[in-house]
Amino acid sequence: MIDSYPMVIAVDFDGTIVENKYPAIGEERPYAIEVLKMLIRDRHRLILWTVREGELLQQAIDWCAERDVEFYAVNSDSSDMFKEERPGHFSCKINADLFIDDRNIGGLPPWPMIYKIITEGRSYEQMIRRKVREELTVDEPPYPAWMFWKHKGKFQGRK
């Protein structure tokens, strides 16, 4: 975990946990529920952060609860705020350490990568750079004998 402390993580619903079929609930994105459960197990406080309201919001909450994902709070950074009636001028700004949303610049990483980003304390950019480095690290291709300088000092003269 980043700095070894539980974080507050705001998670979008449509397009992030499920495919975006709003107002319907789309299919679960691969590994979303498993990763959310792992984050909860790791003691992070998850906030369901969505534009859904009223019955549509309750459907999303119920959908997650049926899969054993219980949120610390919904559309607020306090578990009690969701239960209160809010005046029209109340700010919807959420105070969270991280936000997981399909509208990120660069898009939504795969859920297993999201978990690695959080647990290893790396940025998405660092994870992508590491993946590219791993893919580009290959053994040198074989060279013909006449390219003696490519054989690292092992001259393979003519026979």
CSV table of C-alpha atoms in Angstrom, one decimal:
chain,number,residue,atom,x,y,z
A,1,MET,CA,0.0,0.0,0.0
A,2,ILE,CA,1.1,3.5,-0.6
A,3,ASP,CA,2.8,4.8,2.6
A,4,SER,CA,1.4,1.7,4.4
A,5,TYR,CA,-1.8,3.2,5.5
A,6,PRO,CA,-5.4,2.6,4.4
A,7,MET,CA,-6.6,5.1,1.9
A,8,VAL,CA,-10.0,6.6,0.9
A,9,ILE,CA,-10.7,5.5,-2.7
A,10,ALA,CA,-13.6,6.9,-4.7
A,11,VAL,CA,-14.8,4.5,-7.3
A,12,ASP,CA,-17.1,5.4,-10.2
A,13,PHE,CA,-19.8,2.9,-11.1
A,14,ASP,CA,-20.9,3.1,-14.8
A,15,GLY,CA,-18.0,2.5,-17.1
A,16,THR,CA,-15.7,1.6,-14.2
A,17,ILE,CA,-17.2,-1.2,-12.1
A,18,VAL,CA,-19.7,-2.2,-14.9
A,19,GLU,CA,-19.8,-1.4,-18.6
A,20,ASN,CA,-21.5,1.9,-19.3
A,21,LYS,CA,-25.1,1.1,-20.2
A,22,TYR,CA,-26.6,3.9,-18.1
A,23,PRO,CA,-29.4,4.0,-16.9
A,24,ALA,CA,-29.3,0.2,-17.1
A,25,ILE,CA,-26.5,-1.7,-15.3
A,26,GLY,CA,-24.0,-3.1,-17.7
A,27,GLU,CA,-22.0,-6.3,-17.4
A,28,GLU,CA,-19.3,-6.3,-14.7
A,29,ARG,CA,-15.9,-5.2,-16.0
A,30,PRO,CA,-13.4,-8.1,-15.7
A,31,TYR,CA,-12.0,-8.5,-12.2
A,32,ALA,CA,-13.7,-5.3,-10.9
A,33,ILE,CA,-15.5,-7.0,-8.0
A,34,GLU,CA,-12.5,-9.2,-7.1
A,35,VAL,CA,-10.2,-6.1,-6.9
A,36,LEU,CA,-12.7,-4.1,-4.9
A,37,LYS,CA,-13.0,-7.0,-2.4
A,38,MET,CA,-9.2,-7.1,-2.1
A,39,LEU,CA,-9.0,-3.4,-1.5
A,40,ILE,CA,-11.7,-3.7,1.2
A,41,ARG,CA,-9.7,-6.6,2.7
A,42,ASP,CA,-6.6,-4.4,2.7
A,43,ARG,CA,-8.6,-2.0,4.9
A,44,HIS,CA,-9.1,0.8,2.3
A,45,ARG,CA,-12.3,2.8,2.6
A,46,LEU,CA,-14.2,2.7,-0.7
A,47,ILE,CA,-16.6,5.4,-1.7
A,48,LEU,CA,-19.1,4.7,-4.4
A,49,TRP,CA,-18.8,7.9,-6.5
A,50,THR,CA,-21.4,8.1,-9.2
A,51,VAL,CA,-23.9,10.5,-10.9
A,52,ARG,CA,-26.7,8.0,-10.2
A,53,GLU,CA,-29.4,9.3,-7.8
A,54,GLY,CA,-32.6,8.0,-6.2
A,55,GLU,CA,-33.7,4.6,-7.5
A,56,LEU,CA,-30.9,4.3,-10.0
A,57,LEU,CA,-28.3,4.9,-7.2
A,58,GLN,CA,-30.0,2.3,-5.0
A,59,GLN,CA,-29.9,-0.2,-7.9
A,60,ALA,CA,-26.1,0.3,-8.1
A,61,ILE,CA,-25.7,0.0,-4.3
A,62,ASP,CA,-27.8,-3.2,-4.3
A,63,TRP,CA,-25.9,-4.6,-7.3
A,64,CYS,CA,-22.6,-4.2,-5.5
A,65,ALA,CA,-24.0,-5.5,-2.1
A,66,GLU,CA,-25.2,-8.7,-3.9
A,67,ARG,CA,-21.6,-9.3,-4.8
A,68,ASP,CA,-20.4,-8.6,-1.2
A,69,VAL,CA,-19.0,-5.2,-1.9
A,70,GLU,CA,-20.1,-2.8,0.8
A,71,PHE,CA,-19.0,0.9,0.5
A,72,TYR,CA,-17.8,3.0,3.4
A,73,ALA,CA,-19.8,5.9,1.9
A,74,VAL,CA,-21.8,6.9,-1.2
A,75,ASN,CA,-21.3,10.1,-3.1
A,76,SER,CA,-19.7,11.6,0.0
A,77,ASP,CA,-16.5,11.2,2.0
A,78,SER,CA,-18.4,10.5,5.2
A,79,SER,CA,-20.5,7.4,5.8
A,80,ASP,CA,-23.2,9.6,7.6
A,81,MET,CA,-23.5,12.2,4.9
A,82,PHE,CA,-25.4,9.9,2.5
A,83,LYS,CA,-28.2,9.4,5.0
A,84,GLU,CA,-28.7,13.2,5.5
A,85,GLU,CA,-30.9,15.5,3.5
A,86,ARG,CA,-28.5,17.9,1.8
A,87,PRO,CA,-29.3,21.5,0.8
A,88,GLY,CA,-29.0,22.5,-2.8
A,89,HIS,CA,-25.7,24.4,-2.3
A,90,PHE,CA,-23.9,21.4,-0.7
A,91,SER,CA,-20.6,20.7,-2.4
A,92,CYS,CA,-20.3,17.3,-4.2
A,93,LYS,CA,-16.4,17.5,-4.0
A,94,ILE,CA,-15.1,14.3,-2.4
A,95,ASN,CA,-12.0,14.2,-0.3
A,96,ALA,CA,-10.3,11.0,-1.4
A,97,ASP,CA,-6.7,9.8,-1.8
A,98,LEU,CA,-7.4,8.1,-5.1
A,99,PHE,CA,-10.2,8.2,-7.7
A,100,ILE,CA,-10.9,5.2,-10.0
A,101,ASP,CA,-12.9,6.4,-13.0
A,102,ASP,CA,-13.2,5.3,-16.7
A,103,ARG,CA,-12.9,9.0,-17.6
A,104,ASN,CA,-9.3,9.3,-16.5
A,105,ILE,CA,-6.8,10.8,-18.9
A,106,GLY,CA,-5.4,7.7,-20.5
A,107,GLY,CA,-8.6,5.7,-19.7
A,108,LEU,CA,-9.3,3.0,-17.2
A,109,PRO,CA,-6.4,0.6,-16.6
A,110,PRO,CA,-7.3,-3.1,-16.2
A,111,TRP,CA,-8.5,-3.9,-12.7
A,112,PRO,CA,-5.6,-6.2,-11.8
A,113,MET,CA,-3.2,-3.3,-12.8
A,114,ILE,CA,-5.3,-0.9,-10.6
A,115,TYR,CA,-4.6,-3.2,-7.7
A,116,LYS,CA,-0.9,-3.3,-8.4
A,117,ILE,CA,-0.8,0.5,-8.8
A,118,ILE,CA,-2.3,0.9,-5.3
A,119,THR,CA,-0.4,-1.8,-3.5
A,120,GLU,CA,3.0,-1.1,-5.1
A,121,GLY,CA,2.6,2.7,-4.8
A,122,ARG,CA,3.3,3.3,-8.5
A,123,SER,CA,1.7,5.5,-11.0
A,124,TYR,CA,-0.1,4.3,-14.1
A,125,GLU,CA,2.7,5.8,-16.2
A,126,GLN,CA,5.4,3.9,-14.2
A,127,MET,CA,3.4,0.6,-14.7
A,128,ILE,CA,3.2,1.2,-18.4
A,129,ARG,CA,6.9,2.1,-18.7
A,130,ARG,CA,7.8,-1.1,-16.8
A,131,LYS,CA,5.6,-3.2,-19.1
A,132,VAL,CA,7.1,-1.6,-22.2
A,133,ARG,CA,10.7,-2.2,-20.8
A,134,GLU,CA,9.9,-5.8,-20.1
A,135,GLU,CA,8.5,-6.3,-23.6
A,136,LEU,CA,11.5,-4.6,-25.3
A,137,THR,CA,14.1,-6.5,-23.3
A,138,VAL,CA,15.0,-9.4,-25.6
A,139,ASP,CA,18.2,-11.2,-26.4
A,140,GLU,CA,20.2,-9.9,-29.2
A,141,PRO,CA,19.2,-11.5,-32.5
A,142,PRO,CA,21.8,-13.8,-34.1
A,143,TYR,CA,24.1,-12.1,-36.6
A,144,PRO,CA,25.8,-13.6,-39.6
A,145,ALA,CA,29.4,-14.4,-39.3
A,146,TRP,CA,30.6,-11.6,-41.5
A,147,MET,CA,29.3,-9.1,-38.9
A,148,PHE,CA,32.2,-10.0,-36.6
A,149,TRP,CA,31.9,-6.8,-34.6
A,150,LYS,CA,28.4,-7.8,-33.4
A,151,HIS,CA,29.7,-11.1,-31.8
A,152,LYS,CA,31.1,-9.4,-28.8
A,153,GLY,CA,34.7,-10.1,-29.5
A,154,LYS,CA,34.1,-13.6,-30.6
A,155,PHE,CA,35.5,-13.5,-34.1
A,156,GLN,CA,34.1,-16.2,-36.3
A,157,GLY,CA,36.4,-16.1,-39.3
A,158,ARG,CA,35.9,-17.9,-42.6
A,159,LYS,CA,36.4,-21.6,-42.8
